[in-house]
Short mmCIF file of N, CA, C and O in Angstrom, two decimals:
data_model
loop_
_atom_site.label_atom_id
_atom_site.label_comp_id
_atom_site.label_asym_id
_atom_site.label_seq_id
_atom_site.Cartn_x
_atom_site.Cartn_y
_atom_site.Cartn_z
N MET A 1 108.98 0.62 -36.22
CA MET A 1 109.85 -0.34 -36.96
C MET A 1 109.29 -1.61 -36.71
O MET A 1 108.87 -2.07 -35.69
N ILE A 2 109.26 -2.46 -37.71
CA ILE A 2 108.83 -3.74 -37.78
C ILE A 2 109.94 -4.82 -38.07
O ILE A 2 110.63 -4.46 -39.08
N PHE A 3 110.19 -5.82 -37.25
CA PHE A 3 111.30 -6.65 -37.61
C PHE A 3 110.74 -8.06 -37.77
O PHE A 3 109.98 -8.54 -36.94
N PHE A 4 111.10 -8.72 -38.83
CA PHE A 4 110.74 -10.10 -39.06
C PHE A 4 112.05 -10.88 -38.76
O PHE A 4 112.97 -10.74 -39.32
N LEU A 5 111.87 -11.74 -37.70
CA LEU A 5 113.11 -12.52 -37.24
C LEU A 5 113.40 -13.72 -38.04
O LEU A 5 114.45 -14.34 -37.92
N TYR A 6 112.50 -14.20 -38.91
CA TYR A 6 112.81 -15.22 -39.72
C TYR A 6 112.49 -14.87 -41.18
O TYR A 6 111.46 -14.22 -41.51
N SER A 7 113.25 -15.38 -42.10
CA SER A 7 113.14 -15.04 -43.51
C SER A 7 112.07 -15.98 -44.07
O SER A 7 112.22 -17.21 -43.97
N HIS A 8 111.00 -15.43 -44.70
CA HIS A 8 110.03 -16.19 -45.25
C HIS A 8 110.39 -16.78 -46.76
O HIS A 8 109.87 -17.70 -47.16
N ILE A 9 111.43 -16.18 -47.25
CA ILE A 9 111.89 -16.67 -48.53
C ILE A 9 112.89 -17.84 -48.51
O ILE A 9 112.61 -18.88 -49.01
N LYS A 10 113.79 -17.67 -47.63
CA LYS A 10 114.95 -18.64 -47.47
C LYS A 10 114.75 -19.58 -46.36
O LYS A 10 115.37 -20.70 -46.23
N LYS A 11 113.76 -19.34 -45.49
CA LYS A 11 113.47 -20.17 -44.29
C LYS A 11 114.74 -20.34 -43.40
O LYS A 11 114.86 -21.26 -42.67
N ALA A 12 115.62 -19.26 -43.46
CA ALA A 12 116.77 -19.38 -42.63
C ALA A 12 116.71 -18.23 -41.49
O ALA A 12 116.21 -17.19 -41.71
N PRO A 13 117.16 -18.64 -40.39
CA PRO A 13 117.01 -17.65 -39.19
C PRO A 13 117.92 -16.38 -39.55
O PRO A 13 119.03 -16.54 -40.06
N VAL A 14 117.44 -15.22 -39.06
CA VAL A 14 118.15 -14.07 -39.18
C VAL A 14 119.10 -14.00 -37.91
O VAL A 14 118.87 -14.46 -36.80
N ASN A 15 120.29 -13.55 -38.15
CA ASN A 15 121.25 -13.36 -37.15
C ASN A 15 120.89 -12.26 -36.26
O ASN A 15 120.81 -11.06 -36.59
N VAL A 16 120.37 -12.51 -35.14
CA VAL A 16 119.80 -11.54 -34.10
C VAL A 16 120.83 -10.60 -33.68
O VAL A 16 120.54 -9.38 -33.64
N ASP A 17 122.03 -10.96 -33.42
CA ASP A 17 123.07 -10.05 -33.01
C ASP A 17 123.40 -9.07 -33.99
O ASP A 17 123.55 -7.84 -33.74
N ILE A 18 123.43 -9.44 -35.39
CA ILE A 18 123.62 -8.43 -36.37
C ILE A 18 122.54 -7.47 -36.28
O ILE A 18 122.78 -6.25 -36.40
N MET A 19 121.29 -7.81 -36.22
CA MET A 19 120.15 -6.92 -36.26
C MET A 19 120.22 -5.96 -34.95
O MET A 19 119.99 -4.80 -35.09
N LEU A 20 120.52 -6.53 -33.80
CA LEU A 20 120.53 -5.75 -32.58
C LEU A 20 121.73 -4.80 -32.61
O LEU A 20 121.53 -3.60 -32.28
N ASN A 21 122.83 -5.21 -33.19
CA ASN A 21 123.96 -4.24 -33.26
C ASN A 21 123.69 -3.09 -34.26
O ASN A 21 124.09 -2.05 -34.05
N ALA A 22 122.98 -3.40 -35.34
CA ALA A 22 122.52 -2.45 -36.24
C ALA A 22 121.62 -1.44 -35.62
O ALA A 22 121.77 -0.28 -35.88
N LEU A 23 120.66 -1.90 -34.77
CA LEU A 23 119.78 -1.00 -34.01
C LEU A 23 120.60 -0.09 -33.14
O LEU A 23 120.26 1.05 -32.95
N LYS A 24 121.58 -0.74 -32.42
CA LYS A 24 122.40 0.03 -31.52
C LYS A 24 123.18 1.25 -32.25
O LYS A 24 123.12 2.32 -31.76
N ILE A 25 123.76 0.91 -33.46
CA ILE A 25 124.34 1.88 -34.22
C ILE A 25 123.37 2.99 -34.71
O ILE A 25 123.57 4.27 -34.63
N LEU A 26 122.07 2.69 -35.20
CA LEU A 26 121.15 3.52 -35.51
C LEU A 26 120.81 4.47 -34.44
O LEU A 26 120.52 5.64 -34.68
N ARG A 27 120.61 3.96 -33.34
CA ARG A 27 120.30 4.79 -32.07
C ARG A 27 121.27 5.77 -31.80
O ARG A 27 121.03 6.91 -31.48
N THR A 28 122.65 5.43 -32.00
CA THR A 28 123.59 6.42 -31.70
C THR A 28 123.66 7.56 -32.80
O THR A 28 123.94 8.66 -32.57
N ARG A 29 123.18 7.17 -33.94
CA ARG A 29 123.22 8.09 -35.10
C ARG A 29 121.82 8.90 -35.05
O ARG A 29 121.88 10.01 -35.51
N ILE A 30 120.77 8.34 -34.56
CA ILE A 30 119.54 8.99 -34.48
C ILE A 30 118.89 8.78 -33.09
O ILE A 30 118.27 7.80 -32.87
N PRO A 31 119.35 9.66 -32.25
CA PRO A 31 119.03 9.40 -30.75
C PRO A 31 117.47 9.46 -30.46
O PRO A 31 117.09 8.73 -29.64
N GLU A 32 116.73 10.10 -31.31
CA GLU A 32 115.24 10.22 -31.15
C GLU A 32 114.60 8.80 -31.74
O GLU A 32 113.29 8.74 -31.66
N LEU A 33 115.38 7.92 -32.28
CA LEU A 33 114.76 6.76 -32.83
C LEU A 33 114.03 5.99 -31.72
O LEU A 33 114.54 5.77 -30.61
N THR A 34 112.82 5.57 -32.11
CA THR A 34 112.04 4.73 -31.22
C THR A 34 112.24 3.21 -31.69
O THR A 34 112.02 2.89 -32.80
N ILE A 35 112.66 2.35 -30.78
CA ILE A 35 112.90 1.00 -31.00
C ILE A 35 111.76 0.22 -30.41
O ILE A 35 111.58 0.22 -29.14
N SER A 36 111.01 -0.42 -31.28
CA SER A 36 109.74 -1.22 -30.86
C SER A 36 109.86 -2.70 -31.38
O SER A 36 110.11 -2.79 -32.62
N PHE A 37 109.50 -3.63 -30.50
CA PHE A 37 109.48 -4.89 -30.92
C PHE A 37 108.01 -5.40 -30.80
O PHE A 37 107.40 -5.19 -29.77
N THR A 38 107.48 -6.00 -31.88
CA THR A 38 106.18 -6.55 -31.84
C THR A 38 106.38 -8.03 -31.77
O THR A 38 106.96 -8.58 -32.55
N MET A 39 105.89 -8.60 -30.75
CA MET A 39 106.09 -10.01 -30.34
C MET A 39 104.80 -10.92 -30.01
O MET A 39 103.88 -10.30 -29.44
N MET A 40 104.89 -12.14 -30.38
CA MET A 40 103.79 -13.03 -30.24
C MET A 40 103.58 -13.36 -28.82
O MET A 40 104.46 -13.70 -28.06
N VAL A 41 102.28 -13.28 -28.39
CA VAL A 41 101.90 -13.70 -27.11
C VAL A 41 101.60 -15.27 -27.04
O VAL A 41 100.92 -15.74 -27.84
N GLN A 42 102.15 -15.97 -26.05
CA GLN A 42 101.96 -17.32 -25.92
C GLN A 42 100.66 -17.67 -25.11
O GLN A 42 99.91 -18.57 -25.58
N GLY A 43 100.43 -16.91 -24.10
CA GLY A 43 99.20 -17.13 -23.31
C GLY A 43 99.01 -16.01 -22.38
O GLY A 43 99.85 -15.29 -22.03
N ASP A 44 97.73 -15.91 -21.83
CA ASP A 44 97.40 -14.82 -20.90
C ASP A 44 98.13 -14.97 -19.60
O ASP A 44 98.29 -14.05 -18.90
N ASP A 45 98.52 -16.29 -19.28
CA ASP A 45 99.24 -16.46 -17.90
C ASP A 45 100.74 -16.53 -18.24
O ASP A 45 101.42 -16.80 -17.26
N TYR A 46 101.20 -16.42 -19.41
CA TYR A 46 102.52 -16.54 -19.68
C TYR A 46 103.25 -15.21 -20.33
O TYR A 46 104.33 -14.91 -19.92
N GLY A 47 102.63 -14.62 -21.16
CA GLY A 47 103.13 -13.40 -21.92
C GLY A 47 103.73 -13.83 -23.13
O GLY A 47 103.15 -14.70 -23.91
N ILE A 48 104.78 -13.08 -23.58
CA ILE A 48 105.40 -13.34 -24.89
C ILE A 48 106.11 -14.60 -24.83
O ILE A 48 106.71 -15.07 -23.83
N VAL A 49 106.36 -15.22 -26.15
CA VAL A 49 107.08 -16.44 -26.35
C VAL A 49 108.55 -16.26 -25.96
O VAL A 49 109.11 -15.14 -25.95
N ASP A 50 109.18 -17.29 -25.53
CA ASP A 50 110.69 -17.23 -25.11
C ASP A 50 111.58 -16.92 -26.33
O ASP A 50 112.18 -15.97 -26.37
N SER A 51 111.61 -17.85 -27.22
CA SER A 51 112.69 -17.81 -28.32
C SER A 51 112.58 -16.53 -29.26
O SER A 51 113.65 -16.01 -29.57
N LEU A 52 111.43 -16.05 -29.51
CA LEU A 52 111.20 -14.94 -30.39
C LEU A 52 110.70 -13.79 -29.58
O LEU A 52 110.14 -12.87 -30.23
N GLY A 53 110.91 -13.78 -28.30
CA GLY A 53 110.34 -12.70 -27.50
C GLY A 53 111.35 -12.39 -26.38
O GLY A 53 112.24 -11.68 -26.51
N VAL A 54 111.17 -13.04 -25.27
CA VAL A 54 112.00 -12.98 -24.01
C VAL A 54 113.51 -13.00 -24.39
O VAL A 54 114.30 -12.12 -24.02
N ASP A 55 113.99 -14.00 -25.18
CA ASP A 55 115.38 -14.12 -25.39
C ASP A 55 115.89 -12.89 -26.19
O ASP A 55 117.09 -12.53 -25.99
N ILE A 56 115.06 -12.44 -27.13
CA ILE A 56 115.68 -11.34 -27.93
C ILE A 56 115.72 -10.09 -27.07
O ILE A 56 116.67 -9.29 -27.16
N LEU A 57 114.74 -9.93 -26.20
CA LEU A 57 114.73 -8.84 -25.33
C LEU A 57 116.02 -8.85 -24.29
O LEU A 57 116.63 -7.79 -24.13
N LYS A 58 116.22 -10.01 -23.83
CA LYS A 58 117.46 -10.29 -23.00
C LYS A 58 118.75 -9.98 -23.78
O LYS A 58 119.61 -9.32 -23.22
N ARG A 59 118.78 -10.38 -24.98
CA ARG A 59 120.06 -10.16 -25.87
C ARG A 59 120.08 -8.67 -26.02
O ARG A 59 121.29 -8.08 -26.11
N SER A 60 119.05 -8.07 -26.36
CA SER A 60 119.00 -6.51 -26.53
C SER A 60 119.63 -5.78 -25.37
O SER A 60 120.47 -4.88 -25.63
N ARG A 61 119.25 -6.25 -24.15
CA ARG A 61 119.84 -5.60 -23.10
C ARG A 61 121.27 -5.85 -22.84
O ARG A 61 122.17 -4.88 -22.64
N GLN A 62 121.84 -7.09 -23.22
CA GLN A 62 123.12 -7.56 -23.07
C GLN A 62 123.96 -6.65 -24.13
O GLN A 62 125.03 -6.23 -23.78
N ILE A 63 123.52 -6.49 -25.36
CA ILE A 63 124.20 -5.70 -26.38
C ILE A 63 124.13 -4.23 -26.09
O ILE A 63 125.05 -3.41 -26.51
N GLY A 64 123.14 -3.78 -25.28
CA GLY A 64 122.94 -2.34 -25.01
C GLY A 64 122.06 -1.54 -25.88
O GLY A 64 122.12 -0.41 -26.08
N VAL A 65 121.07 -2.29 -26.40
CA VAL A 65 120.02 -1.65 -27.22
C VAL A 65 118.95 -1.06 -26.35
O VAL A 65 118.42 -1.86 -25.45
N ASP A 66 118.62 0.12 -26.31
CA ASP A 66 117.62 0.73 -25.53
C ASP A 66 116.24 0.58 -26.13
O ASP A 66 115.89 1.08 -27.18
N VAL A 67 115.52 -0.40 -25.58
CA VAL A 67 114.21 -0.70 -26.20
C VAL A 67 113.08 0.19 -25.58
O VAL A 67 113.03 0.39 -24.40
N ASN A 68 112.34 0.76 -26.51
CA ASN A 68 111.34 1.75 -26.05
C ASN A 68 110.05 1.01 -25.85
O ASN A 68 109.28 1.31 -24.82
N ILE A 69 109.60 0.14 -26.69
CA ILE A 69 108.28 -0.49 -26.76
C ILE A 69 108.36 -1.93 -27.00
O ILE A 69 109.16 -2.26 -27.85
N VAL A 70 107.53 -2.76 -26.17
CA VAL A 70 107.53 -4.19 -26.46
C VAL A 70 106.00 -4.33 -26.75
O VAL A 70 105.13 -4.14 -25.77
N ASN A 71 105.63 -4.65 -27.81
CA ASN A 71 104.28 -4.69 -28.26
C ASN A 71 103.88 -6.09 -28.36
O ASN A 71 104.26 -6.74 -29.10
N GLY A 72 102.84 -6.45 -27.44
CA GLY A 72 102.40 -7.81 -27.42
C GLY A 72 101.21 -8.04 -28.38
O GLY A 72 100.26 -7.26 -28.38
N MET A 73 101.45 -8.95 -29.36
CA MET A 73 100.27 -9.29 -30.17
C MET A 73 99.28 -10.07 -29.48
O MET A 73 99.42 -11.37 -29.41
N THR A 74 98.22 -9.54 -28.94
CA THR A 74 97.33 -10.14 -28.00
C THR A 74 96.20 -10.73 -28.88
O THR A 74 95.08 -10.26 -28.91
N MET A 75 96.57 -11.80 -29.59
CA MET A 75 95.53 -12.40 -30.46
C MET A 75 96.05 -13.83 -30.59
O MET A 75 97.18 -14.18 -30.50
N GLU A 76 95.06 -14.69 -30.90
CA GLU A 76 95.32 -16.11 -31.13
C GLU A 76 96.14 -16.79 -30.06
O GLU A 76 96.69 -17.81 -30.36
N PHE A 77 96.06 -16.47 -28.79
CA PHE A 77 96.76 -17.12 -27.84
C PHE A 77 95.72 -17.91 -26.97
O PHE A 77 94.59 -17.79 -27.00
N GLY A 78 96.31 -18.80 -26.11
CA GLY A 78 95.41 -19.58 -25.32
C GLY A 78 94.93 -18.86 -24.10
O GLY A 78 95.69 -18.18 -23.44
N SER A 79 93.57 -19.11 -23.78
CA SER A 79 93.07 -18.57 -22.52
C SER A 79 91.83 -19.41 -22.10
O SER A 79 91.08 -19.82 -23.08
N ARG A 80 91.61 -19.54 -20.88
CA ARG A 80 90.46 -20.04 -20.29
C ARG A 80 89.48 -19.04 -19.75
O ARG A 80 88.40 -19.49 -19.24
N ARG A 81 89.79 -17.74 -19.94
CA ARG A 81 89.04 -16.63 -19.43
C ARG A 81 87.83 -16.60 -20.27
O ARG A 81 87.84 -16.64 -21.48
N SER A 82 86.66 -16.28 -19.66
CA SER A 82 85.41 -16.22 -20.32
C SER A 82 85.33 -14.82 -21.14
O SER A 82 84.72 -14.78 -22.26
N SER A 83 85.90 -13.78 -20.60
CA SER A 83 86.02 -12.49 -21.37
C SER A 83 87.39 -12.33 -22.02
O SER A 83 88.43 -12.50 -21.37
N TRP A 84 87.29 -12.09 -23.38
CA TRP A 84 88.46 -11.91 -24.13
C TRP A 84 89.18 -10.64 -23.70
O TRP A 84 90.38 -10.61 -23.81
N GLY A 85 88.45 -9.59 -23.23
CA GLY A 85 89.10 -8.41 -22.75
C GLY A 85 89.86 -8.73 -21.55
O GLY A 85 91.05 -8.25 -21.38
N ASP A 86 89.32 -9.55 -20.60
CA ASP A 86 90.17 -10.01 -19.42
C ASP A 86 91.43 -10.73 -19.83
O ASP A 86 92.55 -10.57 -19.28
N ALA A 87 91.35 -11.51 -20.95
CA ALA A 87 92.44 -12.33 -21.34
C ALA A 87 93.56 -11.43 -21.93
O ALA A 87 94.74 -11.72 -21.66
N VAL A 88 93.09 -10.42 -22.63
CA VAL A 88 94.15 -9.48 -23.29
C VAL A 88 94.90 -8.75 -22.17
O VAL A 88 96.03 -8.55 -22.24
N ILE A 89 94.06 -8.43 -21.25
CA ILE A 89 94.71 -7.63 -20.14
C ILE A 89 95.53 -8.51 -19.28
O ILE A 89 96.72 -8.10 -18.90
N ALA A 90 95.10 -9.72 -19.05
CA ALA A 90 96.03 -10.67 -18.33
C ALA A 90 97.26 -11.02 -19.10
O ALA A 90 98.42 -11.05 -18.41
N ALA A 91 97.27 -11.05 -20.41
CA ALA A 91 98.48 -11.33 -21.24
C ALA A 91 99.41 -10.09 -21.06
O ALA A 91 100.63 -10.21 -20.94
N SER A 92 98.72 -8.92 -21.02
CA SER A 92 99.60 -7.63 -20.93
C SER A 92 100.31 -7.64 -19.49
O SER A 92 101.43 -7.23 -19.38
N GLU A 93 99.63 -8.07 -18.54
CA GLU A 93 100.11 -8.08 -17.03
C GLU A 93 101.24 -9.17 -17.01
O GLU A 93 102.25 -8.95 -16.36
N SER A 94 101.07 -10.26 -17.85
CA SER A 94 102.10 -11.29 -17.88
C SER A 94 103.35 -10.71 -18.58
O SER A 94 104.52 -10.94 -18.14
N LEU A 95 103.16 -9.95 -19.57
CA LEU A 95 104.30 -9.24 -20.38
C LEU A 95 105.04 -8.36 -19.27
O LEU A 95 106.27 -8.28 -19.27
N HIS A 96 104.24 -7.61 -18.51
CA HIS A 96 104.88 -6.76 -17.55
C HIS A 96 105.81 -7.58 -16.55
O HIS A 96 106.86 -7.05 -16.34
N ARG A 97 105.29 -8.66 -16.15
CA ARG A 97 106.18 -9.50 -15.29
C ARG A 97 107.42 -10.03 -16.00
O ARG A 97 108.48 -9.98 -15.33
N GLN A 98 107.26 -10.30 -17.24
CA GLN A 98 108.50 -10.70 -17.99
C GLN A 98 109.47 -9.47 -18.14
O GLN A 98 110.68 -9.73 -17.95
N LEU A 99 108.96 -8.29 -18.42
CA LEU A 99 109.83 -7.02 -18.45
C LEU A 99 110.47 -6.84 -17.12
O LEU A 99 111.62 -6.43 -17.13
N GLN A 100 109.74 -7.14 -16.05
CA GLN A 100 110.47 -6.93 -14.71
C GLN A 100 111.71 -7.75 -14.54
O GLN A 100 112.59 -7.40 -13.86
N GLN A 101 111.63 -8.99 -15.08
CA GLN A 101 112.75 -9.92 -14.98
C GLN A 101 113.88 -9.50 -15.90
O GLN A 101 115.08 -9.66 -15.60
N ILE A 102 113.55 -8.84 -17.08
CA ILE A 102 114.60 -8.39 -18.00
C ILE A 102 115.18 -7.19 -17.57
O ILE A 102 116.42 -6.89 -17.70
N TRP A 103 114.50 -6.24 -17.11
CA TRP A 103 115.02 -4.82 -16.58
C TRP A 103 114.57 -4.66 -15.12
O TRP A 103 113.66 -3.79 -14.80
N PRO A 104 115.26 -5.37 -14.22
CA PRO A 104 114.73 -5.21 -12.82
C PRO A 104 114.98 -3.83 -12.22
O PRO A 104 114.40 -3.48 -11.23
N GLU A 105 115.87 -3.12 -12.76
CA GLU A 105 116.30 -1.71 -12.40
C GLU A 105 115.22 -0.69 -12.69
O GLU A 105 115.09 0.39 -12.17
N LYS A 106 114.17 -1.03 -13.57
CA LYS A 106 113.22 -0.11 -13.92
C LYS A 106 112.05 -0.23 -13.04
O LYS A 106 111.72 -1.28 -12.51
N SER A 107 111.37 0.89 -12.79
CA SER A 107 110.18 0.84 -11.87
C SER A 107 109.00 0.20 -12.66
O SER A 107 109.03 0.12 -13.84
N SER A 108 107.98 -0.24 -11.86
CA SER A 108 106.81 -0.79 -12.49
C SER A 108 106.25 0.09 -13.52
O SER A 108 105.72 -0.31 -14.56
N GLU A 109 106.15 1.43 -13.14
CA GLU A 109 105.50 2.48 -13.85
C GLU A 109 106.37 2.64 -15.30
O GLU A 109 105.70 2.70 -16.35
N GLU A 110 107.70 2.64 -15.15
CA GLU A 110 108.43 2.67 -16.46
C GLU A 110 108.20 1.54 -17.32
O GLU A 110 108.01 1.75 -18.57
N LEU A 111 108.04 0.38 -16.86
CA LEU A 111 107.85 -0.82 -17.58
C LEU A 111 106.45 -0.81 -18.22
O LEU A 111 106.29 -1.23 -19.40
N TYR A 112 105.41 -0.27 -17.51
CA TYR A 112 104.05 -0.18 -18.04
C TYR A 112 104.09 0.79 -19.28
O TYR A 112 103.44 0.55 -20.28
N THR A 113 104.87 1.82 -19.21
CA THR A 113 105.03 2.70 -20.39
C THR A 113 105.70 2.08 -21.65
O THR A 113 105.52 2.57 -22.69
N MET A 114 106.45 0.97 -21.36
CA MET A 114 107.01 0.28 -22.49
C MET A 114 106.09 -0.73 -23.27
O MET A 114 106.39 -1.18 -24.36
N ILE A 115 104.95 -1.00 -22.60
CA ILE A 115 104.04 -2.05 -23.19
C ILE A 115 103.07 -1.45 -24.25
O ILE A 115 102.33 -0.44 -23.97
N GLY A 116 103.10 -2.13 -25.41
CA GLY A 116 102.12 -1.85 -26.47
C GLY A 116 101.20 -3.09 -26.49
O GLY A 116 101.61 -4.26 -26.17
N VAL A 117 100.01 -2.97 -26.84
CA VAL A 117 99.06 -4.01 -26.96
C VAL A 117 98.35 -3.97 -28.30
O VAL A 117 97.76 -2.87 -28.63
N THR A 118 98.41 -5.02 -29.05
CA THR A 118 97.86 -5.10 -30.33
C THR A 118 96.81 -6.22 -30.39
O THR A 118 97.25 -7.40 -30.67
N PRO A 119 95.56 -6.03 -30.05
CA PRO A 119 94.51 -7.18 -30.19
C PRO A 119 94.04 -7.21 -31.68
O PRO A 119 94.20 -6.30 -32.49
N MET A 120 93.61 -8.36 -32.05
CA MET A 120 92.83 -8.41 -33.32
C MET A 120 91.34 -8.19 -33.16
O MET A 120 90.53 -8.88 -32.32
N ILE A 121 90.97 -7.06 -33.78
CA ILE A 121 89.64 -6.62 -33.64
C ILE A 121 88.67 -7.64 -34.39
O ILE A 121 88.98 -8.05 -35.46
N GLY A 122 87.54 -7.92 -33.74
CA GLY A 122 86.70 -8.93 -34.19
C GLY A 122 86.97 -10.25 -33.95
O GLY A 122 87.64 -10.54 -32.96
N ARG A 123 86.53 -11.25 -34.79
CA ARG A 123 86.78 -12.69 -34.41
C ARG A 123 88.21 -13.12 -34.69
O ARG A 123 88.75 -12.90 -35.84
N ASN A 124 88.85 -13.61 -33.79
CA ASN A 124 90.15 -14.27 -33.90
C ASN A 124 89.97 -15.69 -34.38
O ASN A 124 89.01 -16.39 -34.45
N PHE A 125 91.10 -16.15 -34.95
CA PHE A 125 90.99 -17.49 -35.54
C PHE A 125 90.72 -18.57 -34.51
O PHE A 125 90.23 -19.74 -34.80
N ASN A 126 91.12 -18.23 -33.24
CA ASN A 126 90.76 -19.29 -32.18
C ASN A 126 89.35 -19.22 -31.69
O ASN A 126 88.96 -19.79 -30.66
N GLY A 127 88.48 -18.44 -32.37
CA GLY A 127 87.13 -18.24 -32.06
C GLY A 127 86.82 -17.16 -31.01
O GLY A 127 85.54 -16.81 -30.86
N LYS A 128 87.68 -16.58 -30.47
CA LYS A 128 87.43 -15.54 -29.50
C LYS A 128 87.13 -14.31 -30.27
O LYS A 128 87.64 -14.09 -31.35
N ILE A 129 86.29 -13.36 -29.74
CA ILE A 129 85.85 -12.19 -30.33
C ILE A 129 86.29 -10.95 -29.52
O ILE A 129 85.85 -10.82 -28.35
N PHE A 130 87.12 -10.10 -30.02
CA PHE A 130 87.46 -8.76 -29.39
C PHE A 130 86.51 -7.81 -29.83
O PHE A 130 86.41 -7.38 -31.01
N GLN A 131 85.66 -7.42 -28.88
CA GLN A 131 84.52 -6.48 -29.12
C GLN A 131 84.86 -5.00 -28.64
O GLN A 131 85.82 -4.81 -27.91
N ILE A 132 83.91 -4.09 -28.94
CA ILE A 132 84.04 -2.71 -28.54
C ILE A 132 84.30 -2.61 -27.06
O ILE A 132 84.99 -1.81 -26.48
N GLU A 133 83.39 -3.41 -26.38
CA GLU A 133 83.59 -3.26 -24.84
C GLU A 133 84.94 -3.87 -24.31
O GLU A 133 85.41 -3.40 -23.24
N HIS A 134 85.50 -4.74 -25.02
CA HIS A 134 86.74 -5.15 -24.63
C HIS A 134 87.88 -4.08 -24.90
O HIS A 134 88.79 -3.87 -24.08
N ALA A 135 87.68 -3.40 -26.04
CA ALA A 135 88.61 -2.21 -26.28
C ALA A 135 88.50 -1.15 -25.25
O ALA A 135 89.47 -0.56 -24.64
N LYS A 136 87.20 -0.80 -24.79
CA LYS A 136 87.02 0.12 -23.71
C LYS A 136 87.70 -0.27 -22.46
O LYS A 136 88.29 0.45 -21.73
N GLN A 137 87.54 -1.50 -22.16
CA GLN A 137 88.15 -2.19 -20.88
C GLN A 137 89.65 -2.07 -20.96
O GLN A 137 90.30 -1.74 -19.94
N LEU A 138 90.27 -2.36 -22.20
CA LEU A 138 91.73 -2.31 -22.38
C LEU A 138 92.09 -0.80 -22.11
O LEU A 138 93.13 -0.51 -21.50
N ILE A 139 91.39 0.18 -22.69
CA ILE A 139 91.74 1.53 -22.55
C ILE A 139 91.75 2.00 -21.11
O ILE A 139 92.61 2.62 -20.61
N GLU A 140 90.64 1.52 -20.30
CA GLU A 140 90.54 2.00 -18.89
C GLU A 140 91.79 1.27 -18.08
O GLU A 140 92.26 1.90 -17.17
N TRP A 141 92.04 0.08 -18.45
CA TRP A 141 93.26 -0.61 -17.82
C TRP A 141 94.47 0.22 -18.14
O TRP A 141 95.30 0.52 -17.12
N SER A 142 94.67 0.60 -19.26
CA SER A 142 95.89 1.38 -19.60
C SER A 142 95.96 2.71 -18.99
O SER A 142 97.06 3.18 -18.57
N LYS A 143 94.82 3.36 -18.72
CA LYS A 143 94.74 4.66 -18.09
C LYS A 143 95.14 4.46 -16.62
O LYS A 143 95.77 5.37 -16.05
N GLN A 144 94.80 3.35 -16.03
CA GLN A 144 95.18 3.12 -14.64
C GLN A 144 96.71 2.88 -14.50
O GLN A 144 97.27 3.09 -13.37
N LYS A 145 97.25 2.43 -15.45
CA LYS A 145 98.79 2.19 -15.43
C LYS A 145 99.64 3.36 -15.80
O LYS A 145 100.81 3.24 -15.65
N GLN A 146 99.07 4.47 -16.10
CA GLN A 146 99.90 5.65 -16.49
C GLN A 146 100.29 6.37 -15.31
O GLN A 146 99.54 6.56 -14.44
#
C-alpha cells in the first residue's frame, strides 16, 4: 500500500487519524493485510522525518494500527559519508533507533524485520550515486540483520 499524506490537488493536509482508523478497520476485516509506510529519510544520522514519519508511526501505535513495514526512502538525504552505500546503511540504522523508541517492547531483531530500504539506483539529485557495489553492500548488511 502507498499512502500520500498530502493532497497534491487541493494542497490540504489529509486527516491522519481518519486514514489510520481506516487501516485499523481494514486489518480487522483482512487479517493478512500488510501495512507498509514509505517515508522520507532526513539524514543518515537522523532517520525518517518527524512530521511525516515518526509522528505518524507514533499515532499508528496509539490508535492500534499494527504496522508491518517502515520503508525508508534512502535517497536525496544529507550525508557526509564518502560511500553512498555506507550512508544508506547508516540511515537504515538510524531508522532502527527511531523504531526502538516507538516500539520499545519489540526486540531489535523484530524491528529489523520491519525495515524496508528504497535507494534511488544511479545518480541522485544530490549528486550521490548508488552503484551496484552499494546494492551488494546493502544486501550483505540486511543478511546480517536477519
